[in-house]
Amino acid sequence: MILAKVVGTVVSTQKEQSMEGLKFLILQQVDLEAKATGGFVIAADAVDAGIGEYVLYATGSSARQTTRTDKKPCDAVVMAIVDNWEVQGKFKYKKGQDD
Amino acid sequence: MILAKVVGTVVSTQKEQSMEGLKFLILQQVDLEAKATGGFVIAADAVDAGIGEYVLYATGSSARQTTRTDKKPCDAVVMAIVDNWEVQGKFKYKKGQDD
Amino acid sequence: MILAKVVGTVVSTQKEQSMEGLKFLILQQVDLEAKATGGFVIAADAVDAGIGEYVLYATGSSARQTTRTDKKPCDAVVMAIVDNWEVQGKFKYKKGQDD
Amino acid sequence: MILAKVVGTVVSTQKEQSMEGLKFLILQQVDLEAKATGGFVIAADAVDAGIGEYVLYATGSSARQTTRTDKKPCDAVVMAIVDNWEVQGKFKYKKGQDD
Amino acid sequence: MILAKVVGTVVSTQKEQSMEGLKFLILQQVDLEAKATGGFVIAADAVDAGIGEYVLYATGSSARQTTRTDKKPCDAVVMAIVDNWEVQGKFKYKKGQDD
């Protein structure tokens, strides 16, 4: 999975029918210091993530292993909202504190 | 999924039989400012996208989860035409206005 | 799918048994001007492509969705021989003319 | 599979339900000299790997082929803890000696 | 598939149970002149490849389409040992001659 921050949304009315009701989030990939790295991706939302939250997303066929994305042409899904992470025993990000 | 702009088409008569009838679109990947980044891909069209439109495409096995691409040797599919997107609450692209 | 040019072949006698009879093509990836970009891949041939031809190849599990590659350890397949492509209404390559 | 070192953990309470109980490890990719290369990934843990251990991780649908990750939206899994590796007959890393 | 040279092995005793008995090979990716490019990967061995041999490996779900890797958390497999390859009608590598 990849660490990312939710920064926006994409709206589409004309799409494959099975995608109806899914929300498309714009995710900026971040490094272990929670800084944006320049890369971004559009992912379906499986966990009601909001703008500004740090999340994990999964790609490929694994992106279809959620209730909302099953059997859909979706190759990236937000499947977890991050509370915190630590590297070598030191917190690098804590929700509500480093946002 | 990846944000891209439809810029052209590829024609092939000699191909795997199951690909008959599918349209191959040339997609240029774009950044969040809607500028081309240099990368491109050839994707099957599942939503009747036209030249100049901004779209989302899905890759890998997820590219086969549309009615038109099911069980075909297709690893990229346009599955949504983009109306608009916004980053940090600010519109970056609106169809019919920023084309 | 990715645009590429067939430039060579790989021969292997000791291989996974299911790969018997498949032809391994060396493909050079090309840009939209039909120029080699430096990248290359080895792909199974599903459409009897010849040296010098421009082709499309598919990767991942989609590379197994042809009669010849079904259920085989093959992650790249040539599934179309390209006749021509155009960008912004202008032909960039026509078979028999730009080879 | 990719060689990496376990350097941290990610905590998430709000996630796809099937991910309950899985541990998310932060992995730094390493080169053949066991030095970090700069890349990192978040992987589920299938083998009770600890901080500081060198591991192998698998990606894509293969990341779901473990008892703990089956049918889950997980695209990277630690499936082996490394004892040692050698290149051209010379040990590059031995557990308990080069940590 | 990707062209590579077998340069070493990885040993792991603590691993997902289904991986028992599989050999992990260290593969260095090579260019069309048979020179190492800097990239490397760890792949399961399906064809009894030896150190110094040039091989093809397949990735993703295709890496599980061999007798030895079926249903295992394996995302790269050596599925062919290379005898030779040629580009534009000229041999670039012949086994037993260019090793």
Coordinates of C-alpha atoms in Angstrom, one line a residue:
Chain A
M1 CA 0.0 0.0 0.0
I2 CA 1.1 3.6 -0.5
L3 CA 0.9 6.5 1.9
A4 CA -0.9 9.5 0.5
K5 CA -2.9 12.7 1.5
V6 CA -6.4 13.4 0.1
V7 CA -6.3 16.8 -1.6
G8 CA -9.3 16.9 -4.0
T9 CA -12.0 15.2 -5.9
V10 CA -12.8 14.4 -9.6
V11 CA -16.4 14.5 -10.9
S12 CA -17.6 12.4 -13.8
T13 CA -21.2 11.9 -15.0
Q14 CA -20.4 9.9 -18.2
K15 CA -18.7 6.7 -16.9
E16 CA -18.9 2.9 -16.9
Q17 CA -22.3 2.2 -15.2
S18 CA -20.8 0.1 -12.4
M19 CA -18.9 3.2 -11.2
E20 CA -22.1 5.0 -10.2
G21 CA -22.0 6.2 -6.6
L22 CA -18.3 5.8 -6.1
K23 CA -16.4 8.9 -5.1
F24 CA -13.1 9.7 -6.9
L25 CA -10.4 11.2 -4.6
I26 CA -7.2 12.9 -5.7
L27 CA -4.4 11.6 -3.6
Q28 CA -0.9 13.1 -3.3
Q29 CA 1.8 10.6 -2.5
V30 CA 3.8 11.5 0.6
D31 CA 7.2 10.5 2.0
L32 CA 7.8 9.2 5.5
E33 CA 8.0 12.9 6.8
A34 CA 4.4 13.4 5.4
K35 CA 5.7 15.7 2.7
A36 CA 4.2 15.5 -0.8
T37 CA 6.6 13.8 -3.3
G38 CA 5.0 15.1 -6.5
G39 CA 3.2 11.9 -7.6
F40 CA -0.6 11.7 -7.5
V41 CA -3.3 9.2 -8.3
I42 CA -7.1 9.1 -8.5
A43 CA -8.6 6.5 -6.2
A44 CA -12.1 5.3 -5.3
D45 CA -13.1 5.9 -1.7
A46 CA -14.0 2.8 0.4
V47 CA -13.8 4.4 3.8
D48 CA -15.3 7.9 3.6
A49 CA -12.0 9.7 3.8
G50 CA -12.0 13.5 3.8
I51 CA -9.9 16.2 2.3
G52 CA -6.7 16.7 4.3
E53 CA -6.6 13.2 5.7
Y54 CA -3.7 10.8 5.4
V55 CA -4.6 7.4 4.0
L56 CA -3.4 4.2 2.6
Y57 CA -4.4 3.1 -0.9
A58 CA -4.1 -0.2 -2.6
T59 CA -3.7 -0.8 -6.4
G60 CA -4.4 -3.4 -9.1
S61 CA -6.8 -6.2 -8.6
S62 CA -6.5 -5.7 -4.8
A63 CA -8.3 -2.4 -5.3
R64 CA -11.4 -4.4 -6.2
Q65 CA -11.4 -6.3 -2.8
T66 CA -13.7 -3.9 -1.0
T67 CA -17.5 -4.0 -0.8
R68 CA -17.8 -0.8 -2.8
T69 CA -15.3 -1.6 -5.6
D70 CA -16.0 -5.4 -6.2
K71 CA -16.0 -6.3 -10.0
K72 CA -15.6 -2.6 -11.0
P73 CA -13.0 -1.1 -13.4
C74 CA -11.2 0.5 -10.4
D75 CA -7.4 0.1 -10.0
A76 CA -6.8 2.2 -6.9
V77 CA -8.8 2.4 -3.7
V78 CA -8.5 4.2 -0.3
M79 CA -8.9 1.3 2.2
A80 CA -7.6 2.9 5.4
I81 CA -7.4 6.3 7.1
V82 CA -4.2 6.7 8.9
D83 CA -4.0 7.6 12.6
N84 CA -0.3 7.7 12.9
W85 CA 3.0 6.2 11.8
E86 CA 6.4 5.8 13.3
V87 CA 9.8 5.1 12.0
Q88 CA 12.6 3.6 14.2
G89 CA 10.4 4.1 17.3
K90 CA 9.7 7.9 16.6
F91 CA 6.3 9.2 15.5
K92 CA 6.5 10.9 12.1
Y93 CA 2.8 11.8 11.9
K94 CA -0.1 11.9 14.4
K95 CA -3.6 12.7 13.3
G96 CA -5.0 15.9 14.8
Q97 CA -1.5 17.1 15.6
D98 CA 0.5 17.1 12.4
D99 CA -2.3 18.0 9.9
Chain B
M1 CA -7.0 5.7 -11.9
I2 CA -4.9 8.1 -13.9
L3 CA -6.0 11.5 -15.3
A4 CA -5.3 11.9 -19.1
K5 CA -6.4 13.7 -22.2
V6 CA -7.5 11.9 -25.4
V7 CA -5.3 13.1 -28.2
G8 CA -5.5 10.5 -30.9
T9 CA -6.4 7.0 -32.1
V10 CA -4.5 3.8 -33.2
V11 CA -5.8 1.6 -36.1
S12 CA -5.1 -2.1 -36.3
T13 CA -6.7 -4.7 -38.6
Q14 CA -4.6 -7.7 -37.7
K15 CA -5.2 -8.3 -34.0
E16 CA -6.4 -10.8 -31.4
Q17 CA -9.9 -11.6 -32.6
S18 CA -11.6 -10.6 -29.3
M19 CA -10.4 -7.1 -29.8
E20 CA -12.6 -6.6 -32.9
G21 CA -14.8 -3.5 -32.5
L22 CA -12.8 -1.9 -29.7
K23 CA -11.5 1.6 -30.3
F24 CA -7.9 2.3 -29.3
L25 CA -7.4 5.8 -27.9
I26 CA -4.0 7.6 -27.4
L27 CA -4.0 9.2 -24.0
Q28 CA -1.6 11.8 -22.8
Q29 CA -1.2 11.8 -19.0
V30 CA -1.8 15.2 -17.4
D31 CA -0.9 16.8 -14.1
L32 CA -3.3 18.4 -11.7
E33 CA -3.1 21.7 -13.7
A34 CA -4.3 19.7 -16.8
K35 CA -0.9 20.0 -18.5
A36 CA 0.6 17.1 -20.4
T37 CA 3.4 15.4 -18.4
G38 CA 5.1 13.6 -21.3
G39 CA 3.8 10.1 -20.6
F40 CA 1.2 8.4 -22.8
V41 CA -0.7 5.1 -23.1
I42 CA -3.0 3.3 -25.5
A43 CA -6.4 2.5 -23.9
A44 CA -9.6 0.8 -25.1
D45 CA -12.6 3.0 -25.0
A46 CA -15.5 2.0 -22.7
V47 CA -17.4 5.3 -22.6
D48 CA -17.3 6.8 -26.1
A49 CA -14.7 9.5 -25.2
G50 CA -13.7 12.0 -27.9
I51 CA -10.5 13.7 -29.0
G52 CA -9.8 16.6 -26.5
E53 CA -11.7 15.2 -23.6
Y54 CA -10.2 14.6 -20.2
V55 CA -10.7 11.1 -18.9
L56 CA -9.8 8.6 -16.2
Y57 CA -8.3 5.3 -17.2
A58 CA -7.8 2.1 -15.2
T59 CA -5.0 -0.4 -15.8
G60 CA -4.3 -4.1 -15.2
S61 CA -7.0 -6.6 -14.6
S62 CA -9.3 -3.8 -13.6
A63 CA -9.2 -2.7 -17.3
R64 CA -11.2 -5.8 -18.1
Q65 CA -14.1 -5.0 -15.7
T66 CA -16.2 -3.3 -18.3
T67 CA -18.8 -4.7 -20.6
R68 CA -16.7 -4.0 -23.7
T69 CA -13.3 -5.3 -22.4
D70 CA -14.4 -8.4 -20.4
K71 CA -12.0 -11.3 -21.0
K72 CA -9.9 -9.4 -23.6
P73 CA -6.2 -8.8 -23.7
C74 CA -6.7 -5.2 -22.7
D75 CA -4.7 -3.6 -19.9
A76 CA -5.9 0.0 -20.0
V77 CA -9.4 1.3 -20.4
V78 CA -11.1 4.7 -20.4
M79 CA -13.9 4.2 -17.9
A80 CA -14.9 7.8 -17.1
I81 CA -15.1 11.2 -18.9
V82 CA -14.2 14.0 -16.5
D83 CA -16.5 17.0 -15.9
N84 CA -14.2 18.8 -13.5
W85 CA -11.7 18.3 -10.7
E86 CA -10.7 20.5 -7.7
V87 CA -7.7 20.6 -5.4
Q88 CA -7.9 22.2 -2.0
G89 CA -11.4 23.5 -2.8
K90 CA -10.3 25.3 -6.0
F91 CA -11.3 24.1 -9.5
K92 CA -8.4 23.1 -11.7
Y93 CA -10.4 22.0 -14.7
K94 CA -14.0 22.5 -15.8
K95 CA -15.3 20.9 -19.0
G96 CA -16.4 23.4 -21.6
Q97 CA -14.4 26.1 -20.0
D98 CA -10.8 24.9 -19.8
D99 CA -10.6 22.8 -23.0
Chain C
M1 CA -1.4 -1.0 -24.1
I2 CA 2.0 0.2 -25.2
L3 CA 3.2 1.1 -28.7
A4 CA 6.4 -0.7 -29.7
K5 CA 8.4 -2.0 -32.6
V6 CA 9.5 -5.6 -33.1
V7 CA 13.3 -5.7 -33.3
G8 CA 14.3 -9.2 -32.5
T9 CA 13.7 -12.6 -30.9
V10 CA 14.8 -14.6 -27.9
V11 CA 15.3 -18.4 -28.1
S12 CA 14.9 -20.7 -25.1
T13 CA 14.8 -24.5 -25.0
Q14 CA 14.7 -25.0 -21.3
K15 CA 11.5 -23.4 -20.1
E16 CA 8.2 -23.9 -18.3
Q17 CA 6.5 -26.6 -20.3
S18 CA 3.4 -24.6 -21.1
M19 CA 5.5 -22.0 -22.9
E20 CA 6.4 -24.6 -25.7
G21 CA 5.6 -23.2 -29.1
L22 CA 5.3 -19.6 -28.1
K23 CA 7.5 -17.1 -29.9
F24 CA 9.4 -14.5 -27.7
L25 CA 9.7 -11.1 -29.5
I26 CA 12.0 -8.3 -28.4
L27 CA 10.0 -5.1 -28.5
Q28 CA 11.4 -1.6 -28.3
Q29 CA 9.0 1.0 -26.9
V30 CA 8.4 4.0 -29.1
D31 CA 7.1 7.5 -28.6
L32 CA 4.2 9.1 -30.6
E33 CA 6.7 10.0 -33.4
A34 CA 7.6 6.3 -33.8
K35 CA 11.1 6.9 -32.3
A36 CA 12.6 4.3 -29.9
T37 CA 12.5 5.6 -26.3
G38 CA 15.2 3.3 -24.8
G39 CA 12.9 0.9 -23.0
F40 CA 12.3 -2.7 -24.2
V41 CA 10.4 -5.8 -23.2
I42 CA 10.1 -9.5 -24.2
A43 CA 6.6 -10.4 -25.2
A44 CA 4.9 -13.5 -26.5
D45 CA 3.4 -13.3 -30.0
A46 CA -0.3 -13.8 -30.4
V47 CA -0.7 -12.3 -33.9
D48 CA 2.3 -13.4 -36.0
A49 CA 4.1 -10.1 -35.9
G50 CA 7.3 -9.7 -37.9
I51 CA 10.6 -7.9 -37.4
G52 CA 10.1 -4.2 -38.1
E53 CA 6.4 -4.0 -37.5
Y54 CA 4.8 -1.6 -35.0
V55 CA 2.6 -3.3 -32.5
L56 CA 0.6 -2.9 -29.4
Y57 CA 1.3 -5.1 -26.4
A58 CA -0.6 -5.8 -23.2
T59 CA 0.9 -6.6 -19.8
G60 CA 0.0 -8.4 -16.6
S61 CA -2.9 -10.8 -16.3
S62 CA -4.3 -9.2 -19.5
A63 CA -1.4 -10.8 -21.4
R64 CA -3.0 -14.2 -20.7
Q65 CA -6.3 -13.3 -22.4
T66 CA -5.3 -14.7 -25.8
T67 CA -5.8 -18.2 -27.2
R68 CA -2.0 -18.7 -27.3
T69 CA -1.2 -17.4 -23.8
D70 CA -4.1 -18.7 -21.7
K71 CA -3.0 -19.9 -18.2
K72 CA 0.7 -19.5 -19.1
P73 CA 3.5 -17.6 -17.1
C74 CA 3.4 -14.8 -19.7
D75 CA 3.2 -11.2 -18.6
A76 CA 3.4 -9.4 -22.0
V77 CA 1.8 -10.2 -25.3
V78 CA 1.7 -8.7 -28.7
M79 CA -2.1 -8.6 -29.4
A80 CA -2.3 -6.1 -32.4
I81 CA -0.2 -5.1 -35.4
V82 CA -0.5 -1.4 -36.0
D83 CA -1.7 0.0 -39.4
N84 CA -1.4 3.7 -38.4
W85 CA -1.9 6.2 -35.6
E86 CA -2.8 9.8 -35.6
V87 CA -2.5 12.6 -33.0
Q88 CA -4.6 15.8 -33.2
G89 CA -5.9 14.7 -36.6
K90 CA -2.4 14.3 -38.1
F91 CA -0.9 10.9 -39.1
K92 CA 2.2 10.1 -37.2
Y93 CA 2.8 6.6 -38.7
K94 CA 1.4 4.8 -41.7
K95 CA 2.4 1.2 -42.3
G96 CA 4.3 0.7 -45.6
Q97 CA 5.1 4.4 -45.7
D98 CA 7.0 5.2 -42.5
D99 CA 8.8 1.9 -41.9
Chain D
M1 CA 9.8 -10.2 -4.8
I2 CA 11.7 -7.1 -3.4
L3 CA 14.3 -7.0 -0.7
A4 CA 13.5 -4.5 2.1
K5 CA 14.1 -3.7 5.7
V6 CA 11.3 -3.2 8.3
V7 CA 11.7 0.3 9.7
G8 CA 8.3 1.2 11.2
T9 CA 4.5 0.7 11.5
V10 CA 1.3 2.5 10.4
V11 CA -1.8 2.5 12.6
S12 CA -5.3 2.8 11.2
T13 CA -8.6 2.4 13.1
Q14 CA -11.0 3.5 10.3
K15 CA -10.4 1.0 7.5
E16 CA -12.0 -1.6 5.2
Q17 CA -13.4 -4.2 7.7
S18 CA -11.5 -7.1 6.2
M19 CA -8.2 -5.4 7.1
E20 CA -9.0 -5.8 10.9
G21 CA -6.1 -7.5 12.7
L22 CA -3.5 -7.1 9.9
K23 CA -0.3 -5.2 10.9
F24 CA 0.9 -2.6 8.5
L25 CA 4.7 -2.5 8.2
I26 CA 6.8 0.3 6.7
L27 CA 9.5 -1.2 4.5
Q28 CA 12.5 0.5 3.1
Q29 CA 13.8 -1.0 -0.1
V30 CA 17.4 -1.9 0.0
D31 CA 20.1 -2.7 -2.6
L32 CA 22.2 -5.8 -2.8
E33 CA 24.7 -4.2 -0.3
A34 CA 21.7 -3.9 2.2
K35 CA 21.7 -0.1 1.9
A36 CA 18.4 1.8 1.7
T37 CA 17.6 3.0 -1.8
G38 CA 15.1 5.7 -0.9
G39 CA 12.0 3.9 -1.9
F40 CA 9.5 2.6 0.6
V41 CA 6.1 0.8 0.8
I42 CA 3.5 -0.2 3.3
A43 CA 3.0 -3.9 3.5
A44 CA 0.8 -6.3 5.5
D45 CA 2.7 -8.7 7.7
A46 CA 2.2 -12.5 7.0
V47 CA 5.2 -13.8 9.0
D48 CA 5.5 -11.7 12.2
A49 CA 8.5 -9.7 11.0
G50 CA 10.1 -7.3 13.5
I51 CA 11.6 -3.8 13.2
G52 CA 15.1 -4.0 11.8
E53 CA 14.6 -7.3 10.0
Y54 CA 15.4 -7.8 6.3
V55 CA 12.4 -9.3 4.4
L56 CA 11.0 -10.2 1.0
Y57 CA 7.7 -8.7 0.0
A58 CA 5.4 -9.6 -2.8
T59 CA 3.0 -7.2 -4.6
G60 CA -0.2 -7.2 -6.6
S61 CA -2.6 -10.1 -6.6
S62 CA 0.2 -12.3 -5.2
A63 CA 0.1 -10.3 -2.0
R64 CA -3.3 -11.9 -1.4
Q65 CA -2.0 -15.5 -1.5
T66 CA -1.3 -15.8 2.2
T67 CA -3.7 -17.0 4.9
R68 CA -3.8 -13.6 6.5
T69 CA -4.4 -11.5 3.3
D70 CA -6.7 -13.7 1.3
K71 CA -9.5 -11.7 -0.5
K72 CA -8.4 -8.5 1.2
P73 CA -7.6 -5.1 -0.4
C74 CA -3.9 -5.6 0.2
D75 CA -1.4 -5.1 -2.6
A76 CA 1.9 -5.8 -0.7
V77 CA 2.7 -8.5 1.8
V78 CA 5.9 -9.5 3.8
M79 CA 6.0 -13.3 3.0
A80 CA 9.6 -14.1 4.1
I81 CA 12.2 -13.0 6.7
V82 CA 15.6 -13.1 5.2
D83 CA 18.5 -15.1 6.8
N84 CA 21.1 -14.2 4.3
W85 CA 21.9 -13.5 0.7
E86 CA 24.9 -13.9 -1.5
V87 CA 26.0 -12.5 -4.8
Q88 CA 28.6 -14.2 -7.0
G89 CA 29.3 -16.7 -4.1
K90 CA 30.0 -13.9 -1.6
F91 CA 27.7 -13.2 1.4
K92 CA 26.3 -9.7 1.3
Y93 CA 24.1 -10.0 4.4
K94 CA 23.9 -12.5 7.3
K95 CA 21.3 -12.1 9.9
G96 CA 22.7 -11.5 13.4
Q97 CA 25.9 -10.3 11.9
D98 CA 25.1 -7.4 9.5
D99 CA 22.1 -5.9 11.3
Chain E
M1 CA 9.0 -10.8 -19.7
I2 CA 12.2 -9.2 -18.7
L3 CA 15.8 -10.3 -19.6
A4 CA 18.0 -10.9 -16.6
K5 CA 21.1 -12.7 -15.3
V6 CA 21.1 -14.9 -12.3
V7 CA 23.7 -13.6 -9.8
G8 CA 22.8 -15.0 -6.4
T9 CA 20.4 -16.5 -4.0
V10 CA 18.4 -15.4 -0.9
V11 CA 17.8 -17.8 2.0
S12 CA 14.8 -17.6 4.3
T13 CA 13.7 -20.1 6.9
Q14 CA 10.8 -18.1 8.4
K15 CA 8.3 -17.6 5.6
E16 CA 4.7 -18.2 4.4
Q17 CA 4.4 -22.0 4.6
S18 CA 3.4 -22.4 0.9
M19 CA 6.9 -21.0 -0.1
E20 CA 8.7 -24.1 1.4
G21 CA 10.9 -25.7 -1.2
L22 CA 11.0 -22.8 -3.6
K23 CA 14.4 -21.3 -4.4
F24 CA 14.8 -17.5 -4.4
L25 CA 17.2 -16.2 -7.1
I26 CA 18.7 -12.8 -7.3
L27 CA 18.3 -11.5 -10.9
Q28 CA 20.1 -8.5 -12.4
Q29 CA 18.2 -6.9 -15.2
V30 CA 20.3 -6.6 -18.4
D31 CA 20.0 -4.5 -21.6
L32 CA 20.1 -5.9 -25.1
E33 CA 23.9 -6.0 -25.1
A34 CA 23.7 -8.3 -22.0
K35 CA 25.0 -5.6 -19.7
A36 CA 23.6 -5.1 -16.2
T37 CA 21.3 -2.0 -16.0
G38 CA 21.4 -1.6 -12.2
G39 CA 17.9 -3.0 -11.4
F40 CA 17.4 -6.3 -9.7
V41 CA 14.6 -8.5 -8.4
I42 CA 14.2 -11.6 -6.3
A43 CA 12.4 -14.4 -8.3
A44 CA 11.3 -17.9 -7.6
D45 CA 12.9 -20.5 -9.8
A46 CA 10.6 -22.7 -12.0
V47 CA 13.3 -24.0 -14.4
D48 CA 16.4 -24.9 -12.3
A49 CA 18.4 -21.9 -13.5
G50 CA 22.0 -21.6 -12.3
I51 CA 24.2 -18.7 -11.3
G52 CA 25.5 -16.9 -14.4
E53 CA 22.7 -18.0 -16.7
Y54 CA 20.6 -15.5 -18.7
V55 CA 16.9 -16.0 -18.1
L56 CA 13.5 -14.5 -18.7
Y57 CA 11.2 -13.8 -15.7
A58 CA 7.5 -13.0 -15.6
T59 CA 5.9 -10.8 -12.9
G60 CA 2.5 -10.3 -11.3
S61 CA -0.2 -13.0 -11.4
S62 CA 1.6 -14.5 -14.4
A63 CA 4.3 -15.5 -11.9
R64 CA 1.9 -18.0 -10.4
Q65 CA 1.2 -19.8 -13.6
T66 CA 3.9 -22.5 -13.1
T67 CA 3.6 -25.8 -11.4
R68 CA 5.9 -24.7 -8.6
T69 CA 4.4 -21.3 -7.9
D70 CA 0.6 -22.0 -8.3
K71 CA -1.4 -20.2 -5.6
K72 CA 1.7 -18.9 -3.8
P73 CA 2.6 -15.3 -2.7
C74 CA 5.1 -15.1 -5.5
D75 CA 5.2 -12.1 -7.9
A76 CA 8.3 -13.0 -10.0
V77 CA 9.3 -16.3 -11.5
V78 CA 12.1 -17.4 -13.8
M79 CA 10.2 -19.3 -16.5
A80 CA 12.9 -19.7 -19.2
I81 CA 16.6 -20.1 -19.6
V82 CA 17.9 -18.1 -22.6
D83 CA 19.9 -19.8 -25.3
N84 CA 20.4 -16.7 -27.4
W85 CA 18.8 -13.5 -28.6
E86 CA 19.2 -11.4 -31.7
V87 CA 18.4 -7.8 -32.7
Q88 CA 18.0 -6.7 -36.3
G89 CA 19.3 -10.1 -37.4
K90 CA 22.5 -9.9 -35.4
F91 CA 23.2 -12.2 -32.4
K92 CA 23.7 -10.2 -29.2
Y93 CA 24.1 -13.2 -26.9
K94 CA 24.8 -16.9 -27.4
K95 CA 25.0 -19.2 -24.4
G96 CA 28.4 -20.8 -23.9
Q97 CA 30.0 -18.1 -26.0
D98 CA 29.2 -14.8 -24.3
D99 CA 29.0 -15.8 -20.7

